[in-house]
mmCIF file of N, CA and C in Angstrom:
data_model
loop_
_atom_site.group_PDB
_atom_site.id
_atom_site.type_symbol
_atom_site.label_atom_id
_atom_site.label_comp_id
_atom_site.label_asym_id
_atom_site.label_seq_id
_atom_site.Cartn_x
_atom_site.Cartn_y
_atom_site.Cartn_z
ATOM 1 N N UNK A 12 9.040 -16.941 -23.312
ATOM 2 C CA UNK A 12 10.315 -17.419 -23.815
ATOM 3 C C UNK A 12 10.504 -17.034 -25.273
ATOM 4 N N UNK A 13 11.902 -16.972 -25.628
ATOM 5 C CA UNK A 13 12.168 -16.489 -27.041
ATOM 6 C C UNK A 13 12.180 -17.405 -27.733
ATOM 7 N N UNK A 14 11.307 -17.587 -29.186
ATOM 8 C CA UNK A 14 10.983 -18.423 -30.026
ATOM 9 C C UNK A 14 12.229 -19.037 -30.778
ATOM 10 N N UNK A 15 12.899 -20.474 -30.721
ATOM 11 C CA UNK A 15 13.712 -20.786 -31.241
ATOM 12 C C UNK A 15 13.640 -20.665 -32.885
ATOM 13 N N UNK A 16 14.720 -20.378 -33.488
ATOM 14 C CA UNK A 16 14.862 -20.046 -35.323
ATOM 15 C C UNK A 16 15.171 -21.415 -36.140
ATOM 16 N N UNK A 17 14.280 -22.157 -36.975
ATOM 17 C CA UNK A 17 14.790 -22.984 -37.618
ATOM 18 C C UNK A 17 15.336 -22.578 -38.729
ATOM 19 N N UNK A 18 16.253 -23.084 -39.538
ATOM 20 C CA UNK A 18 16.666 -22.514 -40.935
ATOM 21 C C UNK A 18 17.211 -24.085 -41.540
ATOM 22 N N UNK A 19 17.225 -23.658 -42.956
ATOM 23 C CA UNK A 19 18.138 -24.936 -43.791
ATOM 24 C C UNK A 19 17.233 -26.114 -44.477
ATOM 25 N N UNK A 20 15.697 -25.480 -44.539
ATOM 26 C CA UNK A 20 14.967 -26.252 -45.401
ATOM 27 C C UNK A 20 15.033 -26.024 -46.649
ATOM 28 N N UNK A 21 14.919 -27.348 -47.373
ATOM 29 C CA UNK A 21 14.854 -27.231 -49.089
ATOM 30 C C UNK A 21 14.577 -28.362 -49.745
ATOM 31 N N UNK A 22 14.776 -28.793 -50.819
ATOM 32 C CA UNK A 22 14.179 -29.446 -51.609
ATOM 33 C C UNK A 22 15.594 -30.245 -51.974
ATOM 34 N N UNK A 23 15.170 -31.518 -51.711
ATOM 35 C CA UNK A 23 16.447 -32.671 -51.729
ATOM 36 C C UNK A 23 15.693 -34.197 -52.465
ATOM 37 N N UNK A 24 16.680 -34.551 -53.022
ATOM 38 C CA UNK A 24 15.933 -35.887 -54.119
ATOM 39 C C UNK A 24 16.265 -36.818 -53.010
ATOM 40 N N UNK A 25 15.462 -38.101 -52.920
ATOM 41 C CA UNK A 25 15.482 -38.917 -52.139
ATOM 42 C C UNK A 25 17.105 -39.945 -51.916
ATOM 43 N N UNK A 26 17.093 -40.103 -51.133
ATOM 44 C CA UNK A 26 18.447 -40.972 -50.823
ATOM 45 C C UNK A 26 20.030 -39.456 -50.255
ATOM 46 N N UNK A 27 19.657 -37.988 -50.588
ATOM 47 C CA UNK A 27 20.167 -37.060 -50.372
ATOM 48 C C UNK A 27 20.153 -37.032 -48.527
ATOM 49 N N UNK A 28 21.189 -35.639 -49.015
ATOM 50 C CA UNK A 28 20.955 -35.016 -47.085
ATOM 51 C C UNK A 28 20.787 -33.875 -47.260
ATOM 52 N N UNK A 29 20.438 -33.388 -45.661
ATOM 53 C CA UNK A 29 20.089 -31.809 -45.266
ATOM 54 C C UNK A 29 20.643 -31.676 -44.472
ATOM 55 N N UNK A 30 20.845 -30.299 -43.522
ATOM 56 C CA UNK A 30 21.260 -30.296 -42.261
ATOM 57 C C UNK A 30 20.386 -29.289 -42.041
ATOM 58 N N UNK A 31 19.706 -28.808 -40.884
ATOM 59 C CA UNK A 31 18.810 -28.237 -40.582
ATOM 60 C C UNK A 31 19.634 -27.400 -39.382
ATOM 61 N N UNK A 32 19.282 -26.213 -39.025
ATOM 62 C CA UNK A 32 19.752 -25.268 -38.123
ATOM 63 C C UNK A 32 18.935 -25.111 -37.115
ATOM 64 N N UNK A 33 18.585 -24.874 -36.041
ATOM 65 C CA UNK A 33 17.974 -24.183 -34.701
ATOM 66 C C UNK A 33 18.952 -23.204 -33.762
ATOM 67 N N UNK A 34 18.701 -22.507 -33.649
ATOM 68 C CA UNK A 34 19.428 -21.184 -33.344
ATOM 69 C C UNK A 34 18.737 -20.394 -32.214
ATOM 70 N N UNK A 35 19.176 -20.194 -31.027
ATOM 71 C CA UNK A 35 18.194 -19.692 -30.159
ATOM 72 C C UNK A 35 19.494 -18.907 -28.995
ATOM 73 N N UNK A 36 18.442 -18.111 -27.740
ATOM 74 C CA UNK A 36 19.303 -17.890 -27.169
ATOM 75 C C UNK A 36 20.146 -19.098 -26.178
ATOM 76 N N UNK A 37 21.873 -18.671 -25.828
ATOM 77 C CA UNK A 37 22.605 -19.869 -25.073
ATOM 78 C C UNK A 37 21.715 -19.787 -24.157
ATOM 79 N N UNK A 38 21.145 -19.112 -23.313
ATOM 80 C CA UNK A 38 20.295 -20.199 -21.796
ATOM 81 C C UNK A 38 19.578 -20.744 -22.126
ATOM 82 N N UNK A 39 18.777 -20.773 -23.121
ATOM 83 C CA UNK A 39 18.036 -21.952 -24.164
ATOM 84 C C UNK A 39 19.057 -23.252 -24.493
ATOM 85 N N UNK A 40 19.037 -22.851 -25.490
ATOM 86 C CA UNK A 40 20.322 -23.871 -25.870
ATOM 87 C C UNK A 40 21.062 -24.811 -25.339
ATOM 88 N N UNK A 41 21.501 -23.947 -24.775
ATOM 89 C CA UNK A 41 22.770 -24.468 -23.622
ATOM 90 C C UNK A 41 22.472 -25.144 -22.674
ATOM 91 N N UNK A 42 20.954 -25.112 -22.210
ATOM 92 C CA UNK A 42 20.666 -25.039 -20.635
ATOM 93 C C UNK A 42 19.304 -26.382 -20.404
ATOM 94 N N UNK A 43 18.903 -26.538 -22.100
ATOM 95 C CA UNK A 43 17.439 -26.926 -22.158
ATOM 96 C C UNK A 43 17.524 -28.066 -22.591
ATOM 97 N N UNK A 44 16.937 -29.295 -22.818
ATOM 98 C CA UNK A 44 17.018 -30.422 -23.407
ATOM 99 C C UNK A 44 16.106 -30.015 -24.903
ATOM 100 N N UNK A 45 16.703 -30.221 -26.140
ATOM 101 C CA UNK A 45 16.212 -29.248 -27.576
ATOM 102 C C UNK A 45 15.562 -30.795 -28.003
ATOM 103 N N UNK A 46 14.536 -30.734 -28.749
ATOM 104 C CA UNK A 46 14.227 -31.671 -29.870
ATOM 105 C C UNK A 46 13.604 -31.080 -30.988
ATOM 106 N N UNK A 47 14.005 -31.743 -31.491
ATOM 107 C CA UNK A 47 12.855 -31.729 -33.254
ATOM 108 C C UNK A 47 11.706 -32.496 -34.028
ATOM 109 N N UNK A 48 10.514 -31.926 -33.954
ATOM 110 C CA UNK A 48 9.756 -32.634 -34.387
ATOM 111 C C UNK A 48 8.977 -31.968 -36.109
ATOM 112 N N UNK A 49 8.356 -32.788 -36.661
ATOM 113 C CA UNK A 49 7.967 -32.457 -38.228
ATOM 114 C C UNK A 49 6.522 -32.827 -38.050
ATOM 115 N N UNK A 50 5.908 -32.305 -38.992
ATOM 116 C CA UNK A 50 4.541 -32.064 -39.156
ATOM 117 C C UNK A 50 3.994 -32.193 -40.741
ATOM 118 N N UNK A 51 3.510 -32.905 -41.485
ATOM 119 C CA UNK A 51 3.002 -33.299 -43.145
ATOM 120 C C UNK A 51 1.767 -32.705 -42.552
ATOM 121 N N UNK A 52 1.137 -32.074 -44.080
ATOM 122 C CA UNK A 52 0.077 -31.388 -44.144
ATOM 123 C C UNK A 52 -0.831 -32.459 -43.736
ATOM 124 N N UNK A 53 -2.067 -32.286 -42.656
ATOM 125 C CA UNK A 53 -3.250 -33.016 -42.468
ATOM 126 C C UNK A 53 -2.541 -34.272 -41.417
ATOM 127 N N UNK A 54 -1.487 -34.002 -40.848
ATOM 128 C CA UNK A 54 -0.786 -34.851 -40.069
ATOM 129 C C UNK A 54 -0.642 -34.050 -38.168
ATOM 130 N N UNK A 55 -0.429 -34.799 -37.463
ATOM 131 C CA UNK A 55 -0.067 -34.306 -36.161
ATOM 132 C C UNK A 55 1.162 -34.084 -36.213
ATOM 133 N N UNK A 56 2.091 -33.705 -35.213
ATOM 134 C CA UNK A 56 3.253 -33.017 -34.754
ATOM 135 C C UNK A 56 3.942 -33.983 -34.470
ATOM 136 N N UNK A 57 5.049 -34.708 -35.384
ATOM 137 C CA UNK A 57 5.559 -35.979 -34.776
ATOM 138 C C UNK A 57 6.876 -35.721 -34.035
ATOM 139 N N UNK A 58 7.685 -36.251 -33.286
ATOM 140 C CA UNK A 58 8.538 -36.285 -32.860
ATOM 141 C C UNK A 58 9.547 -36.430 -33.299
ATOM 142 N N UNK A 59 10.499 -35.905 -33.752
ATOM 143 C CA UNK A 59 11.858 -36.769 -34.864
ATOM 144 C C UNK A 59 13.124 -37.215 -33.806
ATOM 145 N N UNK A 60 13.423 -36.138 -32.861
ATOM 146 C CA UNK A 60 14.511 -36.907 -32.126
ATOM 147 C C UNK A 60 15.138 -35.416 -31.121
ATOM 148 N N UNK A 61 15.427 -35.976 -29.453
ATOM 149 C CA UNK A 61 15.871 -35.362 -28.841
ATOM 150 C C UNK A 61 17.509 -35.480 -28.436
ATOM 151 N N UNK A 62 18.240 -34.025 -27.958
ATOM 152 C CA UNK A 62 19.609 -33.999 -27.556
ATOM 153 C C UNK A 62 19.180 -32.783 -26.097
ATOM 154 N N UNK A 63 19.758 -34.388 -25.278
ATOM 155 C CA UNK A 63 19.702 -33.569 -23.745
ATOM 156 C C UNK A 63 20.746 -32.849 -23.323
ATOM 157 N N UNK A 64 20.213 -31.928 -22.384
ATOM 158 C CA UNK A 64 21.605 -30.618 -22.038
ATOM 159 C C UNK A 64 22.409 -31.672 -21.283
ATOM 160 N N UNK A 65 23.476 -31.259 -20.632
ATOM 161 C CA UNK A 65 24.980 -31.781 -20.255
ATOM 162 C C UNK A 65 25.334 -32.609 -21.293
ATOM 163 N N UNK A 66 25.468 -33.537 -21.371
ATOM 164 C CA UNK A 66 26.547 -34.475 -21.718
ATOM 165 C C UNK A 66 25.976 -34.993 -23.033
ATOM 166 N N UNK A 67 24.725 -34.309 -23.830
ATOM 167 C CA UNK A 67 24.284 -34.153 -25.017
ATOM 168 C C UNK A 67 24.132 -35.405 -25.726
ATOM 169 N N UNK A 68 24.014 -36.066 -24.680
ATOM 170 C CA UNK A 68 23.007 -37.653 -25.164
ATOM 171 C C UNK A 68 21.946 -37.241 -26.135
ATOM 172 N N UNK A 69 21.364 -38.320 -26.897
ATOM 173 C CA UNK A 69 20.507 -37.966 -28.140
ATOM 174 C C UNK A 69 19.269 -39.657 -27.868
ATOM 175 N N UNK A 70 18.290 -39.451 -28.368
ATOM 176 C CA UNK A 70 17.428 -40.279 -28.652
ATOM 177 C C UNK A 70 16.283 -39.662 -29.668
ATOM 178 N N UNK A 71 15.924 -40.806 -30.664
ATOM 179 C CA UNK A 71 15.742 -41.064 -31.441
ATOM 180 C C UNK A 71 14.263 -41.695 -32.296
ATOM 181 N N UNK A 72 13.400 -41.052 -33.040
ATOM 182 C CA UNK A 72 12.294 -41.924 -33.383
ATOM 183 C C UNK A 72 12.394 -42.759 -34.416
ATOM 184 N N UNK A 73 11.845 -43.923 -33.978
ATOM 185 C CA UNK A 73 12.285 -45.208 -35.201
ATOM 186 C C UNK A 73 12.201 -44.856 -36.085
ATOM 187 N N UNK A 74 11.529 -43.887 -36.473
ATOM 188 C CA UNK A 74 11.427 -43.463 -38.147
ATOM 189 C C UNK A 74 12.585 -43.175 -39.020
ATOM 190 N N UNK A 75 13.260 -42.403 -38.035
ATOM 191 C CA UNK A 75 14.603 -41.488 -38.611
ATOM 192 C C UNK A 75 15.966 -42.338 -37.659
ATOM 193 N N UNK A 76 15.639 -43.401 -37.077
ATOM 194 C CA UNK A 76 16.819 -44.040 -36.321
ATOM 195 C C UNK A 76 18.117 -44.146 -37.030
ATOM 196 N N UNK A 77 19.465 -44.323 -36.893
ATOM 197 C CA UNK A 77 20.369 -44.409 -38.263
ATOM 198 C C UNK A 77 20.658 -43.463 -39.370
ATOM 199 N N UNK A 78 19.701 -42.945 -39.864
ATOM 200 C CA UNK A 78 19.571 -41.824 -40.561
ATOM 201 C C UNK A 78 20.107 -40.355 -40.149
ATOM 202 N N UNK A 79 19.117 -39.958 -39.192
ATOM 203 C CA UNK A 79 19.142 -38.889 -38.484
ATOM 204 C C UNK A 79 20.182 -38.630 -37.298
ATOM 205 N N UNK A 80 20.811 -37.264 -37.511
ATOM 206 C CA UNK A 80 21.822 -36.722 -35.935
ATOM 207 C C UNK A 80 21.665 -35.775 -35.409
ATOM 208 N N UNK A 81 21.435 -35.783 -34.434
ATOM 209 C CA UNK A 81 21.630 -34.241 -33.690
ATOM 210 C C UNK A 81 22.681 -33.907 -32.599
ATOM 211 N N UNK A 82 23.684 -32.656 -32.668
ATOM 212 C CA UNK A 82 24.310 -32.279 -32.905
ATOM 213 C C UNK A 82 24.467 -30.795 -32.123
ATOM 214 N N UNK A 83 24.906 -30.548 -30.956
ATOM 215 C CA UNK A 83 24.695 -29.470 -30.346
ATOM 216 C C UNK A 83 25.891 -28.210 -30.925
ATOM 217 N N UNK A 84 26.307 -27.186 -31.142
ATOM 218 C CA UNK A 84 27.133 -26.099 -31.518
ATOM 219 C C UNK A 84 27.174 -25.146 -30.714
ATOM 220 N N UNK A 85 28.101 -24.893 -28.994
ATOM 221 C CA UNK A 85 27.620 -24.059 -28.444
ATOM 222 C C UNK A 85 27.982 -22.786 -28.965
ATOM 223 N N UNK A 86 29.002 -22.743 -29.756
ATOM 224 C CA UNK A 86 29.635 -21.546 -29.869
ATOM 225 C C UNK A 86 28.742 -20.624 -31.158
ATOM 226 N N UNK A 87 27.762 -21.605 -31.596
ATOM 227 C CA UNK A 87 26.388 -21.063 -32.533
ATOM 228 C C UNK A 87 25.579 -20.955 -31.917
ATOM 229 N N UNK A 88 25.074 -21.185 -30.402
ATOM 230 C CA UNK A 88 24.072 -21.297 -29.919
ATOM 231 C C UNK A 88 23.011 -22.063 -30.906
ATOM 232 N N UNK A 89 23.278 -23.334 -31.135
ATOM 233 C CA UNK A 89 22.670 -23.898 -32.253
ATOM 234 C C UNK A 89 22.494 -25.767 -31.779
ATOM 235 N N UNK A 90 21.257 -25.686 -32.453
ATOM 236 C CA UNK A 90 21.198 -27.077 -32.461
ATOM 237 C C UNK A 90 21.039 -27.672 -33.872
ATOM 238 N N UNK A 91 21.707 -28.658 -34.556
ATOM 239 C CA UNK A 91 21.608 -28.914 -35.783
ATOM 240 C C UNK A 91 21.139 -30.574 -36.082
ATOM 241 N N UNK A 92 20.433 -30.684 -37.323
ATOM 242 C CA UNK A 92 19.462 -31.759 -37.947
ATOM 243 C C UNK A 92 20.580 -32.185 -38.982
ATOM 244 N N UNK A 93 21.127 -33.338 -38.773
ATOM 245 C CA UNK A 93 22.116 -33.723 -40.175
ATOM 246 C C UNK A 93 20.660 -35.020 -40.712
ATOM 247 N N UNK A 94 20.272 -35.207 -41.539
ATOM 248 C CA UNK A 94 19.454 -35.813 -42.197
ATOM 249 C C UNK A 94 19.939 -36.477 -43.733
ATOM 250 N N UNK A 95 20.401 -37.763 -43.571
ATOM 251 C CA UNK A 95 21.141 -38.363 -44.412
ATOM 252 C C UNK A 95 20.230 -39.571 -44.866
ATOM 253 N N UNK A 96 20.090 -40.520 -46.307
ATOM 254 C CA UNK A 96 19.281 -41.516 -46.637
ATOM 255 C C UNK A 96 17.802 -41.158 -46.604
ATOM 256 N N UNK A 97 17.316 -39.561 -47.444
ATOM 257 C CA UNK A 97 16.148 -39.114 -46.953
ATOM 258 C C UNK A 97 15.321 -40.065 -47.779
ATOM 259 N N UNK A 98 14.088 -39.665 -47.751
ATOM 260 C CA UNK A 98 13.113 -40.752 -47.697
ATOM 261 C C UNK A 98 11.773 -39.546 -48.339
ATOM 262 N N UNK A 99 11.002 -39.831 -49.346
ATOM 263 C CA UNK A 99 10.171 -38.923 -49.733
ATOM 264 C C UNK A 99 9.424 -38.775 -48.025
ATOM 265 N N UNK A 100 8.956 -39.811 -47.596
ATOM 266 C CA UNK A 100 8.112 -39.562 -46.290
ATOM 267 C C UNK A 100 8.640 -38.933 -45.004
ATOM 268 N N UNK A 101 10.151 -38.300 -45.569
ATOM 269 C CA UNK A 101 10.275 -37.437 -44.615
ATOM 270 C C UNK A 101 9.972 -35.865 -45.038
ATOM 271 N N UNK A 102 9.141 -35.569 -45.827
ATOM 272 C CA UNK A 102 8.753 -34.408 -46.486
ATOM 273 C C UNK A 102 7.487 -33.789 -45.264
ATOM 274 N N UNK A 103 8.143 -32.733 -45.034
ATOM 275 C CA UNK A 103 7.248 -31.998 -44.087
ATOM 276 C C UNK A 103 7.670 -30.260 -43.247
ATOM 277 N N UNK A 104 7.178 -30.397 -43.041
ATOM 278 C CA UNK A 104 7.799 -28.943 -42.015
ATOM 279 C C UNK A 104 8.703 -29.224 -40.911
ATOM 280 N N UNK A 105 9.241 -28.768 -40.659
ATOM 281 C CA UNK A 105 10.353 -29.438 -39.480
ATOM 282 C C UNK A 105 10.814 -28.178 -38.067
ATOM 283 N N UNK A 106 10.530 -28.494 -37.322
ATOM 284 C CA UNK A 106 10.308 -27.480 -36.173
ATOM 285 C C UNK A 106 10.928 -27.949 -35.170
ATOM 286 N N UNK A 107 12.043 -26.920 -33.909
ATOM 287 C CA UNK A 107 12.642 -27.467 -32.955
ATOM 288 C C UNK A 107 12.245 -26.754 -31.638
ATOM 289 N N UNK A 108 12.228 -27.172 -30.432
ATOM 290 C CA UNK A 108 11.540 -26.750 -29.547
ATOM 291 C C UNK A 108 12.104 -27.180 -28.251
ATOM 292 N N UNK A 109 11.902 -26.774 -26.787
ATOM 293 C CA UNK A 109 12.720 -26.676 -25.963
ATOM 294 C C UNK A 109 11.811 -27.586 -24.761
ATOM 295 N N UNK A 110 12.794 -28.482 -24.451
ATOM 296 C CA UNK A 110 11.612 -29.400 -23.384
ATOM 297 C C UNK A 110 11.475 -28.236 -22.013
ATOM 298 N N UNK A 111 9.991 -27.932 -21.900
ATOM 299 C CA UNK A 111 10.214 -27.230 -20.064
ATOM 300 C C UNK A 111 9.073 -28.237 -19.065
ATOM 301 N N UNK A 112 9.829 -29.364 -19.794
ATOM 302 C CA UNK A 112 9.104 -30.196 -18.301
ATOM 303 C C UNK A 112 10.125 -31.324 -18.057
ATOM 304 N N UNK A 113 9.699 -31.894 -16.913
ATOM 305 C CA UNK A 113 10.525 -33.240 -16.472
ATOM 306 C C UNK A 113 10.802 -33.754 -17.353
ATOM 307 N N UNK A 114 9.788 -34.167 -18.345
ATOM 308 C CA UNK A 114 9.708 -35.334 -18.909
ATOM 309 C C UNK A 114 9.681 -35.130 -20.598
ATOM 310 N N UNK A 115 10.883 -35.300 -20.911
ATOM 311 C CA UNK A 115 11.315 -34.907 -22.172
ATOM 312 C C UNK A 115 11.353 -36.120 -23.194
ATOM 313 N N UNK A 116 11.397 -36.942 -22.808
ATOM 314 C CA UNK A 116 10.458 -38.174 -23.901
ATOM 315 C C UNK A 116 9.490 -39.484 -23.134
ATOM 316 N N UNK A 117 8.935 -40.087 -23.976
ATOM 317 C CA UNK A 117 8.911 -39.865 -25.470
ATOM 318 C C UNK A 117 8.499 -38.020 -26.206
ATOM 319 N N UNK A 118 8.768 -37.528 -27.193
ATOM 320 C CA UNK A 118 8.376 -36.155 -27.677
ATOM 321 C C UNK A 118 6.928 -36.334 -27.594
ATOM 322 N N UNK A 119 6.353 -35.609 -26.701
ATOM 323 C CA UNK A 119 5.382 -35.145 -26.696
ATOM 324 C C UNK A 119 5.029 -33.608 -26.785
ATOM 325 N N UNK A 120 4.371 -32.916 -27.663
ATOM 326 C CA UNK A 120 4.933 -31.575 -27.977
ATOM 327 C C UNK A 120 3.976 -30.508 -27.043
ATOM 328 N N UNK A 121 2.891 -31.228 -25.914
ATOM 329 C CA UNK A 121 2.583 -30.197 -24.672
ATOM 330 C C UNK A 121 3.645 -29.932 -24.048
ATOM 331 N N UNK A 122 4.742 -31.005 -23.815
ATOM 332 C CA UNK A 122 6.079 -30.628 -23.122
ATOM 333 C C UNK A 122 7.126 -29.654 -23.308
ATOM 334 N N UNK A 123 6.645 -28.743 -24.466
ATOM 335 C CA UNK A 123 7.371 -28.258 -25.649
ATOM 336 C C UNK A 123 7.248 -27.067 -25.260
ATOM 337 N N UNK A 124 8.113 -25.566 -25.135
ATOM 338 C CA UNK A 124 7.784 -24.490 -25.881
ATOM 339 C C UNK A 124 8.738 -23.632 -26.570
ATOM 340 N N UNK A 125 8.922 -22.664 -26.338
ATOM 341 C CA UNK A 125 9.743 -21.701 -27.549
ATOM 342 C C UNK A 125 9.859 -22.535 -29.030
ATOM 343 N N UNK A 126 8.679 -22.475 -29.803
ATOM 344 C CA UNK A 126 8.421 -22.868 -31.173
ATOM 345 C C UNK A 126 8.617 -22.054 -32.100
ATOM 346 N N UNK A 127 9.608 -22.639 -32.858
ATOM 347 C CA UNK A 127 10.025 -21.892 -34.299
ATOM 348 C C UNK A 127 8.907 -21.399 -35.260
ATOM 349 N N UNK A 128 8.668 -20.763 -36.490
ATOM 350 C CA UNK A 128 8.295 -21.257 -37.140
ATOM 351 C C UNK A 128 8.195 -22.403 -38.591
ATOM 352 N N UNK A 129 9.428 -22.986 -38.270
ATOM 353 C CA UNK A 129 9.711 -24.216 -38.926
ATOM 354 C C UNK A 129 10.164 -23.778 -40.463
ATOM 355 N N UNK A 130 10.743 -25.051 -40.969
ATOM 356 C CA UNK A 130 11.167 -24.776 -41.733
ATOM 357 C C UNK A 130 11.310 -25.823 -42.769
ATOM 358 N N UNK A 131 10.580 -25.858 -44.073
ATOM 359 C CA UNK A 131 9.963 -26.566 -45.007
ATOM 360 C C UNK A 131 11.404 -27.590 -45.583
ATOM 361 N N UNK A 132 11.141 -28.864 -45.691
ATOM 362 C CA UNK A 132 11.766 -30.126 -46.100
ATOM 363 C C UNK A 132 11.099 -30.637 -47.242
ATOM 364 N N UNK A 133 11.222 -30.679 -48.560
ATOM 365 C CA UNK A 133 10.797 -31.771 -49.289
ATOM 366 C C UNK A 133 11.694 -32.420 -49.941
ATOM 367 N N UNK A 134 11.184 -33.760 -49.919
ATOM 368 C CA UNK A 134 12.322 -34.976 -50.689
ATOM 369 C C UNK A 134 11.446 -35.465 -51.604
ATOM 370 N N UNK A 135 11.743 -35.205 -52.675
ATOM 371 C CA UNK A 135 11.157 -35.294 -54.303
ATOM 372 C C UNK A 135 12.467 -35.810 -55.159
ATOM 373 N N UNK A 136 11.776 -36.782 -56.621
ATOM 374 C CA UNK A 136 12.600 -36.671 -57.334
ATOM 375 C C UNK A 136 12.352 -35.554 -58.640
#
């Protein structure tokens, strides 16, 4: 499978936003249930939050609940991260990936493939 593209990491002071990009092909996209998960150095692969294909329902990890949206764009073939009320502890790498199993949550990232190579978040003042 073709490796989904993250883009739109940078360096944001806390209480700021981001919006993060994933960009892949439409039978991806279009077709796949997408999530996003982040990774801090010396940390595991956490889950941040999924948007299922059809009718582009979304769920959510308590971490980023309220905060966080995701946001499908078919006509970008894109899936997008609006990240609002950041939080230094959301500083990490941020990576989106394509569920190819039944069972698309909770994010578990064996369930996962076509992996970006992510794309760096820090929230500093």
């Amino acid at each position: 499978q073709m490796p989904l593209v993250e883009s739109g990491g940078d360096l944001v002071q806390p209480g700021g936003s981001l919006r993060l990009s994933c960009v892949g092909p439409e039978s991806t996209v279009s077709n796949y249930a997408i999530a996003w998960f982040r990774q801090s150095p010396g940390k595991g692969r956490e889950g941040v939050g999924i948007i299922y294909r059809g009718a582009g329902g979304t769920d959510y990890a308590e971490a980023v609940n309220g905060r966080f949206a995701i946001t499908r764009d078919n006509a970008k073939n894109a899936v997008e991260l609006q990240m609002t009320g950041m939080k230094i502890e959301d500083t990490a790498t941020y990576y989106c990936a394509r569920c190819k199993s039944r069972t698309c949550w909770p994010l578990s990232p064996p369930n996962y493939d076509s992996w970006g190579q992510g794309t760096q978040v820090t929230v500093s003042s």
